[in-house]
Short mmCIF file of C-alpha atoms in Angstrom, two decimals:
data_model
loop_
_atom_site.label_atom_id
_atom_site.label_comp_id
_atom_site.label_asym_id
_atom_site.label_seq_id
_atom_site.Cartn_x
_atom_site.Cartn_y
_atom_site.Cartn_z
CA MET Y 1 165.53 88.80 134.12
CA LEU Y 2 163.82 85.25 134.21
CA ALA Y 3 163.29 85.92 137.78
CA ALA Y 4 161.34 89.29 137.27
CA LEU Y 5 159.20 87.33 134.73
CA VAL Y 6 158.61 84.69 137.10
CA GLN Y 7 157.64 87.20 139.98
CA ARG Y 8 155.46 89.54 137.25
CA LEU Y 9 153.44 85.93 136.56
CA ALA Y 10 152.59 85.14 140.04
CA GLN Y 11 151.60 88.55 140.76
CA MET Y 12 149.09 88.43 137.72
CA LEU Y 13 148.00 85.06 139.00
CA PHE Y 14 147.37 86.34 142.53
CA VAL Y 15 145.53 89.36 140.92
CA MET Y 16 143.29 87.18 139.03
CA PHE Y 17 142.49 85.01 141.96
CA GLY Y 18 141.37 87.88 144.06
CA ILE Y 19 139.11 89.31 141.02
CA SER Y 20 137.40 86.09 140.66
CA VAL Y 21 136.88 85.78 144.57
CA LEU Y 22 135.62 89.60 144.51
CA VAL Y 23 133.43 88.89 141.46
CA PHE Y 24 131.89 85.69 142.66
CA LEU Y 25 131.07 87.34 145.97
CA ILE Y 26 129.61 90.47 144.53
CA PHE Y 27 127.33 88.26 142.43
CA PHE Y 28 126.56 85.29 144.48
CA ALA Y 29 126.89 86.44 148.06
CA THR Y 30 125.49 89.88 147.95
CA PRO Y 31 122.47 90.23 150.25
CA GLY Y 32 119.46 90.35 147.86
CA SER Y 33 121.06 89.17 144.77
CA ASP Y 34 119.31 85.49 144.89
CA PRO Y 35 120.66 84.08 141.46
CA ALA Y 36 117.78 81.26 141.91
CA ALA Y 37 115.10 84.21 142.02
CA ARG Y 38 116.33 85.49 138.70
CA ILE Y 39 116.54 82.11 137.05
CA ALA Y 40 112.88 80.96 138.44
CA GLY Y 41 111.68 84.25 137.26
CA LYS Y 42 108.99 86.60 138.78
CA ASN Y 43 106.70 85.30 141.51
CA ALA Y 44 108.05 81.76 141.52
CA ALA Y 45 106.81 79.08 143.95
CA PRO Y 46 109.11 78.12 146.95
CA GLU Y 47 109.56 74.71 145.50
CA THR Y 48 110.40 75.94 142.42
CA LEU Y 49 113.38 77.97 144.11
CA VAL Y 50 114.44 74.99 146.06
CA ALA Y 51 114.47 73.17 142.80
CA VAL Y 52 116.71 75.73 140.76
CA ARG Y 53 119.19 76.23 143.72
CA HIS Y 54 119.47 72.33 143.85
CA ASP Y 55 120.02 71.87 140.06
CA PHE Y 56 122.74 74.90 140.19
CA GLY Y 57 124.45 73.90 142.98
CA LEU Y 58 123.35 77.20 144.93
CA ASP Y 59 122.21 75.24 147.87
CA GLN Y 60 126.14 74.30 148.53
CA PRO Y 61 128.42 76.55 150.94
CA LEU Y 62 129.94 79.39 149.18
CA PRO Y 63 133.21 77.97 148.91
CA VAL Y 64 132.00 74.88 147.00
CA GLN Y 65 129.78 77.13 144.73
CA TYR Y 66 133.09 79.16 144.20
CA ALA Y 67 135.13 76.28 143.22
CA VAL Y 68 132.47 74.60 140.82
CA MET Y 69 131.99 77.97 139.26
CA MET Y 70 135.41 78.30 138.76
CA LYS Y 71 135.96 74.89 137.57
CA LYS Y 72 133.46 75.28 135.08
CA LEU Y 73 134.56 78.43 133.69
CA PHE Y 74 138.34 77.62 133.54
CA VAL Y 75 138.73 73.75 133.37
CA THR Y 76 135.84 71.89 131.70
CA HIS Y 77 134.24 75.12 129.84
CA ASP Y 78 130.83 74.12 130.34
CA LEU Y 79 129.40 77.07 132.39
CA VAL Y 80 125.79 77.66 131.24
CA SER Y 81 123.79 80.92 130.89
CA PHE Y 82 121.37 81.42 133.50
CA VAL Y 83 118.82 83.19 131.02
CA ASN Y 84 119.52 81.18 127.79
CA ARG Y 85 120.18 77.60 128.87
CA GLY Y 86 121.55 76.39 125.79
CA LEU Y 87 124.42 79.21 125.74
CA LYS Y 88 127.50 77.97 126.89
CA VAL Y 89 129.18 80.85 128.18
CA VAL Y 90 133.22 80.44 127.58
CA PRO Y 91 132.26 79.64 124.02
CA ALA Y 92 130.24 82.27 123.37
CA ILE Y 93 133.19 84.72 124.63
CA ILE Y 94 135.73 82.79 122.59
CA GLU Y 95 133.64 83.81 119.57
CA ALA Y 96 132.93 87.13 120.49
CA ALA Y 97 136.83 87.82 121.07
CA PRO Y 98 137.86 88.12 117.56
CA VAL Y 99 135.24 90.99 116.76
CA THR Y 100 136.47 93.12 119.77
CA LEU Y 101 140.10 92.44 119.15
CA SER Y 102 139.73 93.55 115.43
CA LEU Y 103 138.12 96.60 116.32
CA VAL Y 104 140.36 97.78 119.15
CA PHE Y 105 143.67 96.62 117.41
CA GLY Y 106 142.74 98.57 114.37
CA ALA Y 107 141.41 101.42 116.37
CA ALA Y 108 144.98 101.14 118.79
CA VAL Y 109 146.83 101.76 115.19
CA PHE Y 110 145.13 104.90 113.84
CA TRP Y 111 145.07 106.46 117.78
CA LEU Y 112 148.92 105.58 118.19
CA ILE Y 113 149.93 106.95 114.77
CA GLY Y 114 147.68 109.99 114.96
CA GLY Y 115 148.59 110.74 118.85
CA LEU Y 116 152.39 110.55 117.93
CA ALA Y 117 151.98 112.63 114.95
CA VAL Y 118 149.95 115.51 116.76
CA GLY Y 119 152.34 115.23 119.91
CA ILE Y 120 155.58 115.52 117.94
CA LEU Y 121 154.31 118.17 115.24
CA ALA Y 122 152.65 120.34 118.20
CA ALA Y 123 155.67 120.04 120.15
CA ALA Y 124 158.18 120.98 117.17
CA TRP Y 125 156.23 123.77 116.40
CA ARG Y 126 155.26 124.88 120.09
CA ASP Y 127 153.56 128.12 120.72
CA GLY Y 128 152.99 128.84 116.91
CA PHE Y 129 149.94 128.57 114.52
CA VAL Y 130 150.51 124.75 114.13
CA ASP Y 131 150.52 124.09 117.69
CA ARG Y 132 147.40 125.97 118.22
CA ILE Y 133 145.34 124.29 115.35
CA LEU Y 134 146.42 120.71 116.52
CA MET Y 135 145.33 121.72 120.12
CA ILE Y 136 142.41 122.88 119.34
CA LEU Y 137 141.36 119.82 116.86
CA SER Y 138 142.39 117.67 119.62
CA LEU Y 139 140.37 119.38 122.16
CA THR Y 140 137.51 118.87 119.69
CA GLY Y 141 138.01 115.45 119.29
CA VAL Y 142 138.05 114.54 122.52
CA ALA Y 143 134.88 116.23 123.47
CA ILE Y 144 132.67 114.56 120.63
CA PRO Y 145 131.09 111.72 122.22
CA VAL Y 146 131.66 108.55 121.02
CA PHE Y 147 127.76 107.56 120.81
CA TRP Y 148 126.68 110.78 118.93
CA LEU Y 149 130.01 110.42 116.63
CA GLY Y 150 128.97 106.73 115.64
CA GLU Y 151 125.48 107.75 115.14
CA MET Y 152 126.18 110.59 112.85
CA THR Y 153 128.34 108.38 110.95
CA ASN Y 154 126.06 105.63 110.30
CA LEU Y 155 123.30 108.21 109.72
CA LEU Y 156 125.52 109.43 106.75
CA SER Y 157 127.38 106.59 105.47
CA GLN Y 158 124.29 104.33 105.67
CA ASN Y 159 121.85 106.47 104.59
CA ARG Y 160 122.02 110.19 103.44
CA LEU Y 161 125.25 109.73 101.64
CA HIS Y 162 125.29 106.17 101.14
CA ASP Y 163 124.80 106.29 97.51
CA THR Y 164 127.37 108.85 97.02
CA LEU Y 165 131.10 108.40 95.80
CA LEU Y 166 132.26 109.02 99.13
CA PHE Y 167 130.48 106.19 101.03
CA SER Y 168 129.02 103.75 98.32
CA TRP Y 169 131.98 101.52 99.41
CA VAL Y 170 130.43 101.25 102.94
CA PRO Y 171 128.87 97.59 103.63
CA ALA Y 172 126.12 97.11 105.75
CA LEU Y 173 126.37 97.20 109.53
CA GLY Y 174 127.83 93.97 111.17
CA TYR Y 175 131.03 92.03 111.30
CA VAL Y 176 132.84 90.43 108.47
CA SER Y 177 135.50 87.68 109.24
CA LEU Y 178 139.08 88.58 108.34
CA HIS Y 179 139.59 84.75 107.53
CA ALA Y 180 136.59 84.91 105.25
CA ASP Y 181 137.28 88.25 103.49
CA PRO Y 182 140.10 90.24 104.45
CA THR Y 183 138.63 93.11 102.01
CA GLY Y 184 135.25 92.89 103.64
CA TRP Y 185 136.71 93.02 107.13
CA PHE Y 186 138.61 96.13 106.39
CA LYS Y 187 135.75 98.01 104.99
CA ALA Y 188 133.24 96.88 107.91
CA LEU Y 189 135.63 97.91 110.48
CA LEU Y 190 137.36 101.25 108.95
CA LEU Y 191 134.53 103.50 110.27
CA PRO Y 192 134.56 102.00 113.61
CA TRP Y 193 138.05 101.86 114.02
CA LEU Y 194 138.03 106.05 113.34
CA THR Y 195 135.13 106.42 115.62
CA LEU Y 196 136.72 104.72 118.36
CA SER Y 197 140.13 106.28 117.79
CA LEU Y 198 139.17 110.16 117.40
CA GLY Y 199 138.83 110.64 121.04
CA PHE Y 200 142.24 108.85 121.90
CA ILE Y 201 143.96 110.61 119.35
CA GLY Y 202 143.31 113.85 120.81
CA ILE Y 203 144.06 112.92 124.36
CA TYR Y 204 147.30 111.14 123.47
CA GLY Y 205 148.30 114.07 121.40
CA ARG Y 206 147.90 116.49 124.14
CA VAL Y 207 149.96 114.48 126.45
CA LEU Y 208 152.64 113.70 124.23
CA ARG Y 209 153.26 117.27 123.28
CA ALA Y 210 152.89 118.60 126.93
CA ASN Y 211 155.33 115.92 127.88
CA ILE Y 212 157.91 116.79 124.99
CA VAL Y 213 157.63 120.32 126.12
CA GLU Y 214 158.33 119.14 129.58
CA THR Y 215 161.46 117.07 128.50
CA TYR Y 216 163.16 119.86 126.74
CA GLN Y 217 163.71 121.60 130.28
CA GLU Y 218 166.13 118.53 131.17
CA ASP Y 219 169.78 118.89 131.73
CA PHE Y 220 170.42 115.96 128.93
CA ILE Y 221 168.65 118.01 126.39
CA ARG Y 222 170.62 121.16 126.88
CA THR Y 223 173.98 118.55 126.77
CA ALA Y 224 172.66 117.53 123.36
CA ARG Y 225 172.02 120.94 121.92
CA ALA Y 226 175.58 121.92 123.46
CA LYS Y 227 177.11 119.10 121.26
CA GLY Y 228 175.40 120.52 118.16
CA ILE Y 229 173.07 117.39 117.47
CA SER Y 230 170.20 119.07 115.19
CA GLU Y 231 167.07 120.01 116.63
CA THR Y 232 165.13 117.13 114.88
CA ARG Y 233 167.55 114.50 116.30
CA VAL Y 234 167.09 116.18 119.74
CA LEU Y 235 163.21 115.53 119.59
CA LEU Y 236 163.23 112.16 117.85
CA ARG Y 237 166.11 110.74 119.66
CA HIS Y 238 166.22 112.03 123.19
CA ALA Y 239 163.06 114.01 124.15
CA LEU Y 240 160.73 111.60 122.53
CA ARG Y 241 161.68 108.66 123.74
CA MET Y 242 161.87 109.83 127.63
CA SER Y 243 158.28 111.37 127.01
CA LEU Y 244 156.84 108.00 125.76
CA VAL Y 245 156.94 106.65 129.05
CA PRO Y 246 153.30 108.09 130.67
CA PHE Y 247 152.35 107.78 127.00
CA VAL Y 248 152.93 103.92 127.06
CA THR Y 249 151.34 103.74 130.51
CA MET Y 250 148.15 105.23 129.10
CA PHE Y 251 148.11 102.99 126.18
CA GLY Y 252 148.25 99.63 128.20
CA LEU Y 253 145.48 101.02 130.88
CA ASP Y 254 142.98 101.98 127.68
CA PHE Y 255 144.01 98.87 125.52
CA GLY Y 256 143.39 96.80 128.24
CA ALA Y 257 140.05 98.07 129.14
CA LEU Y 258 138.86 98.32 125.76
CA VAL Y 259 139.37 94.72 124.69
CA GLY Y 260 137.79 93.94 127.87
CA GLY Y 261 134.73 95.57 126.72
CA GLY Y 262 135.24 99.08 127.09
CA ALA Y 263 134.41 99.65 123.33
CA LEU Y 264 130.74 98.54 124.40
CA VAL Y 265 129.17 101.63 122.67
CA THR Y 266 131.14 101.25 119.48
CA GLU Y 267 130.12 97.69 119.16
CA VAL Y 268 126.47 98.64 119.69
CA ILE Y 269 126.20 101.19 117.34
CA PHE Y 270 128.05 99.43 114.56
CA GLY Y 271 126.19 96.30 115.02
CA LEU Y 272 129.62 94.22 116.20
CA ASN Y 273 128.77 91.20 118.31
CA GLY Y 274 131.99 91.42 120.20
CA VAL Y 275 132.43 90.94 124.31
CA GLY Y 276 131.08 94.59 124.86
CA LYS Y 277 127.91 93.89 122.86
CA LEU Y 278 127.54 90.29 124.78
CA THR Y 279 128.18 92.04 127.99
CA TYR Y 280 125.72 94.60 127.21
CA ASP Y 281 123.20 91.82 126.54
CA SER Y 282 123.63 90.09 129.79
CA LEU Y 283 123.40 93.01 131.51
CA GLN Y 284 119.90 93.55 130.20
CA SER Y 285 118.60 90.30 131.52
CA LEU Y 286 121.04 89.86 134.52
CA ASP Y 287 122.70 86.99 133.19
CA LEU Y 288 125.18 86.34 135.91
CA PRO Y 289 127.15 83.70 134.47
CA VAL Y 290 127.70 85.47 131.45
CA ILE Y 291 128.47 88.92 133.27
CA MET Y 292 131.17 87.16 135.71
CA ALA Y 293 132.90 85.44 132.78
CA SER Y 294 132.95 88.73 130.85
CA VAL Y 295 134.63 90.67 133.92
CA MET Y 296 137.15 87.97 134.31
CA TYR Y 297 137.85 88.10 130.66
CA ALA Y 298 138.47 91.56 130.94
CA SER Y 299 140.37 91.86 134.00
CA PHE Y 300 142.81 89.40 132.22
CA PHE Y 301 143.53 91.62 129.56
CA VAL Y 302 143.85 94.61 131.85
CA VAL Y 303 146.61 92.69 134.17
CA LEU Y 304 148.36 91.55 131.09
CA ALA Y 305 148.50 95.12 129.58
CA ASN Y 306 149.78 96.34 132.75
CA ALA Y 307 152.56 93.89 133.08
CA ILE Y 308 153.43 94.33 129.36
CA VAL Y 309 153.89 98.40 130.27
CA ASP Y 310 155.87 97.60 133.36
CA MET Y 311 158.37 95.58 131.21
CA THR Y 312 158.29 97.96 128.18
CA TYR Y 313 159.61 100.42 130.83
CA ALA Y 314 162.93 99.09 131.06
CA VAL Y 315 163.54 99.61 127.30
CA LEU Y 316 162.20 103.32 127.22
CA ASP Y 317 163.66 104.62 130.65
CA PRO Y 318 167.20 102.69 131.61
CA ARG Y 319 166.75 103.87 135.18
CA THR Y 320 163.79 101.45 135.68
CA ARG Y 321 165.81 98.48 134.68
CA SER Y 322 167.34 97.81 138.31
CA HIS Y 323 163.76 97.86 140.27
#
């Protein structure tokens, strides 16, 4: 077990190294993407470009530039924004990370519980009225764009119906720290959680329902029924456990992507200054250090989520433990 963990850690480090090299080359070595020209501004004089390249070390060979950039990013944490010279990139991401983590963790709770409930109930009453209604609602949730749902939610909760009993509790847009005000934190994030999770509930519910129905055709399900085990126990104890493998795979990929900035639209709509919002702002100004650090942050969570998913397989499916 320890050897497998060490091997997985080594693979993660190798993947992160490869991503860092690739991201650096895309941002700093692609023909026509001269960072000095972006820092100096439009129509900058040649001597200004030379001075900027020297100040930021852009006149050094690429391996030296990469080493300096990674040192500033991971060791000294003093990598500075090209656009806002007073902004240190790593502290800015560390400050924004709790906002994104709060948003994604809360939404994940909703979509996991909702996806499990929809999938299990639909499979239990498959081909019946409950199954059809749940699948229609799931498809509707998947089809609704997040940006439209978020804007409509804000229109109703912040404007049209804000003074009614239904939405009078909704605070102004923005993030409230969990440590400063736990109740305010929950109120500020409840609607963003529901908005972000709705589509995932539909997807996960439909996938889980299909997996359970497929698992019902396996021989071990027939054996369990032949032993006189109740249908509820067959569903929850046997069919559900085997059906959770692709469910967990999806969750790992989606969670890692959202924590890495995939919740950008939700953050922008609800005024949450998370990593996604920070990345969005840096893309507007092509602030390369912030973009690069955001990509590295995102890739870390995606790689970490995949490693956790691989280890979870051994718990859900004993057949994978020897691999």
